[in-house]
Coordinates of C-alpha atoms in Angstrom, one line a residue:
M276 CA 0.0 0.0 0.0
K277 CA 2.9 2.3 0.7
R278 CA 4.3 2.0 -2.8
K279 CA 0.9 2.6 -4.4
L280 CA 0.2 5.6 -2.1
T281 CA 3.5 7.2 -2.9
K282 CA 2.9 6.8 -6.7
Q283 CA -0.6 8.4 -6.3
I284 CA 0.9 11.3 -4.3
L285 CA 3.6 11.9 -7.0
H286 CA 1.1 11.5 -9.8
E287 CA -1.1 14.3 -8.3
W288 CA 1.9 16.5 -7.6
R289 CA 0.4 19.7 -8.8
S290 CA -2.6 19.7 -6.5
N291 CA -0.5 18.3 -3.7
L292 CA 2.2 21.0 -4.1
W293 CA -0.3 23.8 -3.7
L294 CA -1.8 22.0 -0.6
V295 CA 1.7 21.6 0.9
V296 CA 2.4 25.3 0.4
E297 CA -0.9 26.2 2.1
L298 CA 0.0 23.9 5.0
I299 CA 3.5 25.6 5.3
I300 CA 1.9 29.1 5.5
I301 CA -0.7 28.0 8.0
S302 CA 2.0 26.2 10.1
V303 CA 4.3 29.2 10.3
V304 CA 1.5 31.6 11.1
L305 CA 0.1 29.4 13.8
W306 CA 3.6 28.9 15.3
Y307 CA 4.4 32.6 15.3
I308 CA 1.2 33.7 16.9
G309 CA 1.2 30.8 19.3
D310 CA 4.8 31.6 20.3
H311 CA 3.9 35.2 21.2
L312 CA 0.8 34.1 23.2
A313 CA 2.9 31.4 25.0
V314 CA 5.5 34.0 26.0
V315 CA 2.8 36.5 27.2
T316 CA 1.0 33.8 29.2
D317 CA 4.2 32.5 30.8
I318 CA 5.2 36.1 31.9
R319 CA 1.6 36.7 33.1
T320 CA 1.6 33.5 35.2
S321 CA 5.1 33.7 36.6
P322 CA 5.6 34.6 40.3
L323 CA 5.8 38.4 41.0
G324 CA 8.2 37.8 43.8
L325 CA 6.1 39.8 46.2
D326 CA 3.0 38.3 47.8
T327 CA 0.4 41.0 47.3
E328 CA -2.6 39.0 48.5
H329 CA -4.5 40.9 51.3
T330 CA -2.1 43.8 51.0
F331 CA -3.2 47.4 50.8
L332 CA -1.8 50.8 49.9
V333 CA -2.7 53.4 52.5
S334 CA -2.9 57.0 51.2
T335 CA -2.0 59.7 53.7
S336 CA -1.8 63.5 53.9
Y337 CA -0.3 66.1 56.3
S338 CA -1.9 69.2 57.7
C339 CA 0.5 72.1 57.5
E340 CA 0.3 75.1 59.8
G341 CA -2.5 77.5 58.7
S342 CA -4.8 74.7 57.3
A343 CA -8.2 74.1 58.8
T344 CA -7.3 70.7 60.0
Y345 CA -3.9 71.7 61.6
V346 CA -3.4 70.5 65.1
K347 CA -0.9 72.5 67.2
P348 CA 1.7 70.1 68.6
Q349 CA 1.9 69.8 72.3
T350 CA 5.1 70.9 74.0
A351 CA 6.7 69.6 77.1
G352 CA 7.1 73.1 78.5
D353 CA 10.9 73.2 77.9
T354 CA 11.3 76.2 75.7
D355 CA 15.0 75.4 75.1
S356 CA 14.1 72.2 73.1
V357 CA 12.0 73.0 70.1
A358 CA 11.2 70.2 67.7
T359 CA 12.0 70.8 64.0
P360 CA 9.3 70.4 61.4
Q361 CA 11.0 67.2 60.3
E362 CA 11.0 65.8 63.8
L363 CA 7.3 66.7 64.2
Y364 CA 6.5 65.0 60.9
L365 CA 8.3 61.8 61.8
A366 CA 6.7 61.8 65.3
D367 CA 3.2 62.1 63.7
Q368 CA 4.1 59.4 61.2
D369 CA 5.1 57.0 64.0
Q370 CA 1.9 57.8 65.9
L371 CA -0.3 57.1 62.9
M372 CA 1.5 53.8 62.1
N373 CA 1.2 52.6 65.7
R374 CA -2.5 53.4 65.5
L375 CA -2.8 51.4 62.3
R376 CA -0.9 48.5 63.7
E377 CA -3.6 48.2 66.5
L378 CA -6.4 47.7 64.0
P379 CA -8.1 44.3 64.0
G380 CA -6.6 42.0 61.4
V381 CA -3.5 44.0 60.6
V382 CA -0.4 41.7 60.4
A383 CA 2.3 44.1 59.4
L384 CA 2.9 47.7 58.3
A385 CA 5.9 49.2 56.4
M386 CA 6.9 52.0 54.1
S387 CA 8.8 51.9 50.9
N388 CA 9.9 54.4 48.2
G389 CA 9.0 51.7 45.6
S390 CA 5.7 50.0 44.9
P391 CA 4.6 46.9 43.0
Y392 CA 2.4 47.3 39.9
T393 CA 4.2 50.3 38.7
Y394 CA 7.0 51.0 36.2
N395 CA 9.1 53.0 38.6
Y396 CA 12.9 52.6 38.6
N397 CA 15.3 53.9 41.3
G398 CA 18.7 53.1 39.9
Y399 CA 21.7 53.5 42.1
P400 CA 25.1 52.4 40.6
M401 CA 26.7 49.9 42.9
M402 CA 30.1 48.1 43.0
M403 CA 31.8 45.4 45.0
D404 CA 33.8 47.0 47.8
D405 CA 36.6 44.3 47.4
N406 CA 36.8 45.0 43.7
P407 CA 36.3 48.8 43.4
T408 CA 36.3 50.6 40.1
D409 CA 35.9 54.2 39.2
D410 CA 34.3 53.5 35.9
F411 CA 30.7 54.5 36.1
E412 CA 29.8 52.3 33.1
K413 CA 31.1 49.2 34.9
C414 CA 28.7 49.5 37.9
A415 CA 25.6 47.4 38.5
R416 CA 22.3 49.4 38.5
P417 CA 19.7 47.5 40.5
N418 CA 16.3 48.9 41.1
T419 CA 16.9 50.1 44.7
W420 CA 14.1 50.5 47.2
H421 CA 14.5 52.0 50.7
V422 CA 12.1 50.1 52.9
M423 CA 11.2 49.7 56.6
S424 CA 12.5 46.6 58.2
D425 CA 9.0 45.0 58.3
F426 CA 8.7 45.2 54.5
P427 CA 9.4 41.4 54.2
L428 CA 6.5 40.8 56.6
V429 CA 4.1 42.9 54.6
F430 CA 4.9 41.1 51.3
N431 CA 5.8 37.7 52.7
L432 CA 9.3 37.6 51.3
H433 CA 11.5 34.5 51.8
G434 CA 15.2 34.0 51.2
I435 CA 16.7 31.4 48.8
G436 CA 18.5 30.0 51.8
G437 CA 15.2 29.3 53.6
E438 CA 15.1 32.6 55.5
T439 CA 11.6 33.5 56.8
P440 CA 10.1 37.0 56.5
E441 CA 10.9 37.5 60.2
Q442 CA 14.5 36.6 59.6
L443 CA 14.7 38.9 56.6
A444 CA 13.2 41.7 58.7
D445 CA 15.9 41.2 61.3
I446 CA 18.6 41.3 58.6
L447 CA 17.3 44.7 57.5
R448 CA 17.3 45.9 61.1
E449 CA 21.0 44.9 61.4
G450 CA 21.7 47.4 58.5
K451 CA 22.3 44.7 55.9
I452 CA 20.6 44.7 52.5
L453 CA 18.6 42.2 50.5
V454 CA 19.3 41.6 46.8
T455 CA 17.5 39.4 44.2
E456 CA 19.0 36.4 42.4
S457 CA 19.2 38.4 39.2
F458 CA 21.8 40.5 40.9
C459 CA 24.2 37.8 39.8
G460 CA 25.5 38.5 36.3
Q461 CA 25.5 42.2 36.8
V462 CA 28.7 44.0 36.1
G463 CA 31.2 43.1 38.8
F464 CA 28.9 40.6 40.5
D465 CA 29.9 37.1 39.3
G466 CA 29.3 33.8 40.9
T467 CA 26.2 32.1 42.3
P468 CA 23.5 33.8 44.3
R469 CA 24.6 32.2 47.6
E470 CA 28.1 33.5 47.0
L471 CA 26.8 37.1 47.2
I472 CA 25.8 36.7 50.9
N473 CA 28.0 38.7 53.3
R474 CA 29.8 40.4 50.3
K475 CA 30.5 44.1 50.8
I476 CA 29.2 46.7 48.3
R477 CA 29.1 50.4 48.1
F478 CA 27.4 53.0 46.0
Y479 CA 29.3 54.7 43.2
G480 CA 30.9 57.9 44.6
S481 CA 30.2 56.9 48.2
S482 CA 32.4 55.5 50.9
E483 CA 29.5 53.9 52.8
V484 CA 29.9 50.2 52.8
L485 CA 26.9 47.9 52.9
T486 CA 26.7 44.1 53.5
I487 CA 24.5 41.7 51.5
G488 CA 22.6 39.9 54.2
A489 CA 20.4 37.6 52.1
V490 CA 19.4 36.8 48.6
I491 CA 15.7 36.6 47.7
P492 CA 13.9 35.3 44.6
N493 CA 13.6 37.6 41.6
Q494 CA 11.2 40.4 41.7
R495 CA 9.1 42.0 39.0
R496 CA 7.5 45.5 39.0
N497 CA 4.3 44.2 37.4
E498 CA 2.8 41.0 35.9
Y499 CA 3.6 41.8 32.3
E500 CA 7.3 42.5 32.7
P501 CA 9.8 39.6 32.4
T502 CA 12.1 38.9 35.4
A503 CA 15.3 40.6 34.3
M504 CA 15.9 43.6 36.5
A505 CA 18.0 43.3 39.6
F506 CA 16.6 44.6 42.9
A507 CA 18.2 45.8 46.1
F508 CA 16.2 46.4 49.3
I509 CA 17.9 48.7 51.9
G510 CA 16.4 49.0 55.4
R511 CA 15.6 52.5 56.6
D512 CA 13.3 52.8 59.7
N513 CA 14.4 56.3 60.7
G514 CA 13.2 59.1 58.4
S515 CA 11.3 56.8 56.1
S516 CA 9.0 58.2 53.5
G517 CA 7.1 56.9 50.5
N518 CA 4.3 54.5 50.1
L519 CA 2.6 53.0 53.2
F520 CA 1.6 49.4 52.9
L521 CA -0.2 47.1 55.3
R522 CA -1.1 43.4 55.3
T523 CA -4.1 41.8 56.9
A524 CA -5.0 38.3 58.0
T525 CA -8.6 38.7 56.8
D526 CA -9.8 36.7 53.8
N527 CA -12.3 39.3 52.5
D528 CA -10.5 42.4 51.3
D529 CA -13.7 44.3 50.5
E530 CA -15.0 43.9 54.0
F531 CA -11.8 45.1 55.5
I532 CA -11.8 48.2 53.2
A533 CA -15.4 49.0 54.1
A534 CA -14.7 48.8 57.8
F535 CA -11.5 50.8 57.4
R536 CA -13.3 53.6 55.6
R537 CA -16.0 53.8 58.2
D538 CA -13.4 54.7 60.8
L539 CA -11.4 56.9 58.4
A540 CA -11.9 60.0 60.6
K541 CA -10.1 58.3 63.5
M542 CA -7.1 57.4 61.4
R543 CA -4.9 60.3 62.5
G544 CA -1.6 60.8 64.2
G545 CA -1.0 64.4 65.0
N546 CA -1.2 66.2 61.7
M547 CA -0.8 63.1 59.6
Y548 CA -4.0 61.4 58.6
V549 CA -5.3 58.7 56.2
T550 CA -7.2 59.8 53.1
D551 CA -8.0 56.4 51.6
I552 CA -7.0 52.7 51.3
T553 CA -6.7 50.7 48.1
S554 CA -6.1 47.0 47.7
L555 CA -3.1 46.1 45.6
R556 CA -5.4 43.8 43.7
Q557 CA -7.3 46.9 42.5
I558 CA -4.1 48.7 41.7
R559 CA -3.0 45.7 39.7
D560 CA -6.3 45.6 37.8
D561 CA -6.2 49.3 37.0
L562 CA -2.6 49.1 35.8
H563 CA -3.2 46.0 33.6
R564 CA -6.7 46.9 32.4
T565 CA -5.4 47.7 28.9
D566 CA -2.8 44.8 29.0
D567 CA -5.5 42.3 30.0
A568 CA -7.8 43.6 27.2
D569 CA -5.0 43.2 24.7
V570 CA -4.3 39.6 25.8
R571 CA -8.0 38.8 25.6
D572 CA -8.1 40.2 22.1
M573 CA -5.1 38.1 21.1
Y574 CA -6.8 35.0 22.4
V575 CA -10.0 35.8 20.6
C576 CA -8.0 36.5 17.4
M577 CA -6.1 33.2 17.9
G578 CA -9.4 31.4 18.4
F579 CA -10.9 32.9 15.3
L580 CA -7.8 32.1 13.3
M581 CA -7.9 28.5 14.6
L582 CA -11.5 28.2 13.6
T583 CA -10.8 29.6 10.2
V584 CA -7.9 27.3 9.7
F585 CA -10.0 24.3 10.9
L586 CA -12.8 25.1 8.5
G587 CA -10.3 25.7 5.7
L588 CA -8.5 22.4 6.2
L589 CA -11.8 20.6 6.9
G590 CA -13.2 21.9 3.6
T591 CA -10.1 21.1 1.7
F592 CA -9.7 17.5 2.8
W593 CA -13.5 17.0 2.8
F594 CA -13.6 18.0 -0.8
R595 CA -10.5 15.9 -1.7
T596 CA -12.1 12.9 0.0
Q597 CA -15.5 13.5 -1.7
Q598 CA -13.7 13.5 -5.1
R599 CA -12.5 10.0 -4.3
V600 CA -15.8 8.4 -3.6
K601 CA -15.7 6.5 -6.9
E602 CA -12.1 5.4 -6.1
I603 CA -13.2 4.2 -2.7
A604 CA -16.0 2.2 -4.3
V605 CA -13.6 0.6 -6.8
R606 CA -11.2 -0.4 -4.0
K607 CA -14.1 -1.9 -2.0
V608 CA -15.2 -3.9 -5.2
S609 CA -11.5 -5.0 -5.5
G610 CA -11.6 -6.5 -2.0
A611 CA -10.2 -3.7 0.1
T612 CA -11.4 -3.4 3.6
N613 CA -13.0 -0.3 5.2
G614 CA -10.1 -0.1 7.6
G615 CA -7.5 -0.3 4.8
I616 CA -9.3 2.4 2.8
F617 CA -9.7 4.6 5.8
M618 CA -6.0 4.3 6.8
R619 CA -5.0 5.1 3.2
Q620 CA -6.9 8.3 3.2
M621 CA -5.5 9.3 6.6
S622 CA -2.0 8.4 5.6
E623 CA -2.1 10.6 2.5
G624 CA -3.2 13.7 4.5
L625 CA -0.6 13.1 7.3
I626 CA 2.2 12.5 4.7
L627 CA 1.4 15.9 3.1
L628 CA 1.4 17.5 6.5
C629 CA 4.8 16.0 7.3
A630 CA 6.1 17.2 3.9
A631 CA 5.0 20.7 4.9
T632 CA 6.3 20.5 8.5
F633 CA 10.0 20.3 7.6
P634 CA 10.2 23.6 5.6
A635 CA 7.9 25.2 8.2
L636 CA 10.4 24.1 10.9
A637 CA 13.2 25.7 8.9
I638 CA 11.3 29.0 8.6
D639 CA 10.4 28.9 12.3
Y640 CA 14.1 28.3 13.2
V641 CA 15.2 31.3 11.1
L642 CA 12.7 33.5 12.9
E643 CA 14.0 32.3 16.3
A644 CA 17.7 32.6 15.3
N645 CA 17.2 36.1 14.1
S646 CA 15.3 37.2 17.2
L647 CA 12.1 37.8 15.2
A648 CA 10.0 35.6 17.5
S649 CA 9.0 36.6 21.0
S650 CA 10.6 33.6 22.7
A651 CA 14.0 34.4 21.2
D652 CA 14.4 37.5 23.5
Y653 CA 12.4 36.0 26.3
R654 CA 14.4 32.8 26.6
P655 CA 17.8 33.6 25.0
D656 CA 19.3 30.4 26.5
G657 CA 16.3 28.1 25.9
W658 CA 14.6 29.2 22.7
V659 CA 15.4 26.0 21.0
A660 CA 13.1 24.1 23.4
W661 CA 10.4 26.7 22.7
W662 CA 10.9 26.4 19.0
L663 CA 10.5 22.6 19.1
L664 CA 7.6 22.5 21.6
G665 CA 5.8 25.2 19.6
A666 CA 6.4 23.3 16.3
L667 CA 5.1 20.0 18.0
G668 CA 2.0 21.8 19.2
V669 CA 1.3 23.2 15.8
F670 CA 1.9 19.8 14.1
V671 CA -0.5 18.0 16.5
T672 CA -3.2 20.7 16.1
M673 CA -3.0 20.6 12.3
A674 CA -3.0 16.8 12.3
L675 CA -6.2 16.7 14.3
M676 CA -7.8 19.2 11.9
I677 CA -6.7 17.1 8.9
V678 CA -8.0 13.9 10.6
A679 CA -11.3 15.6 11.2
G680 CA -11.5 16.7 7.6
I681 CA -10.9 13.2 6.3
W682 CA -12.8 11.2 9.0
F683 CA -16.3 12.2 8.4
P684 CA -16.5 12.2 4.5
A685 CA -14.4 9.0 4.4
R686 CA -16.7 7.2 6.9
K687 CA -19.7 8.4 5.0
A688 CA -18.4 7.2 1.6
M689 CA -17.5 3.8 2.9
K690 CA -21.1 3.3 4.2
V691 CA -22.5 3.7 0.6
E692 CA -22.8 0.5 -1.4
P693 CA -20.3 0.4 -4.3
A694 CA -23.0 -0.5 -6.8
E695 CA -24.9 2.7 -6.1
I696 CA -21.7 4.8 -6.7
L697 CA -20.7 2.9 -9.8
R698 CA -24.1 2.6 -11.4
G699 CA -23.5 5.5 -13.8
E700 CA -20.1 4.1 -14.9

């Protein structure tokens, strides 16, 4: 049967050639779009690094002297010691934070000059203290956040060495810093992540030396950004400013927000007061509203394309099979079994698909090798696996479409009596 099938395919080479070209184009298009969707989906579902569940951003404001809500600070009666505005501000901030810590359900509270679900970048050039360089271009530039020591408790951070959030908080209190695994590979920072622990670093142009206390998993600023940027977290409990975050033990964020807002007037420490509270889930949804819509549109377009391809291949092979109804009848009269005829039709379609797959693979490889596909930049060291897995997925998908296009008309043709088909011959 193999020899006869090969002769038949070669004999009908003109129609088969156009069909193979069609299959090549379809295969490349499906692979290219599928590759992009796979990369976006992988990025979207990868860990953020920060646990933002049941975490909130607390918005605050400060009443300055002369405003209607200004509260004159109480003095101790010692006219020789007058607090500076900065000292008053920090005292009010501590008072407010202590009041927030006493709220039911609040687990931890901390401030940071950085925030998840943003595109902010605070780049501070760093260098190893034991390998100093005066070349600004040869410094690492991690995204550096100044955070309160309870920051790991708020975002449930863990170290790669098994350090708990409490241990990471103690490390920040000791004056040591936290860096991410992606810090390795930065200029001047060679070796494994564990080899960074207890290494001394300093900022470019500064003599202050800092110690790396622990390494944490990679962080991302938002859910649509690949993990590539290095992060450094520096503890600063005194004189902290920036975004105020809190974490709760409650399971219902909406209920906590409603209860919090009912008591908003009481959320005050001196002249610092709370204006609102927003869950990071809401901040995430607002930031990614357009991104999520784009991804949904891509999936809809991919689904429409798949349906179009399916109907196209179904129609093509249905028509080809229908044209061979008389041929099927002749084979049945000649003693061929239904199974043999069915396998012959299936084999022809799959052979043509295999003939189209090899040149399609070559085209896909060229796109990857020249960084024209999304996975080439996303996985520079593993794009070959993405190329092969994507090609395999496309091959299986198209094979199922071809099988469906042959299955139904072939089964229908084999149920008809050969005499009825050949009556007009």
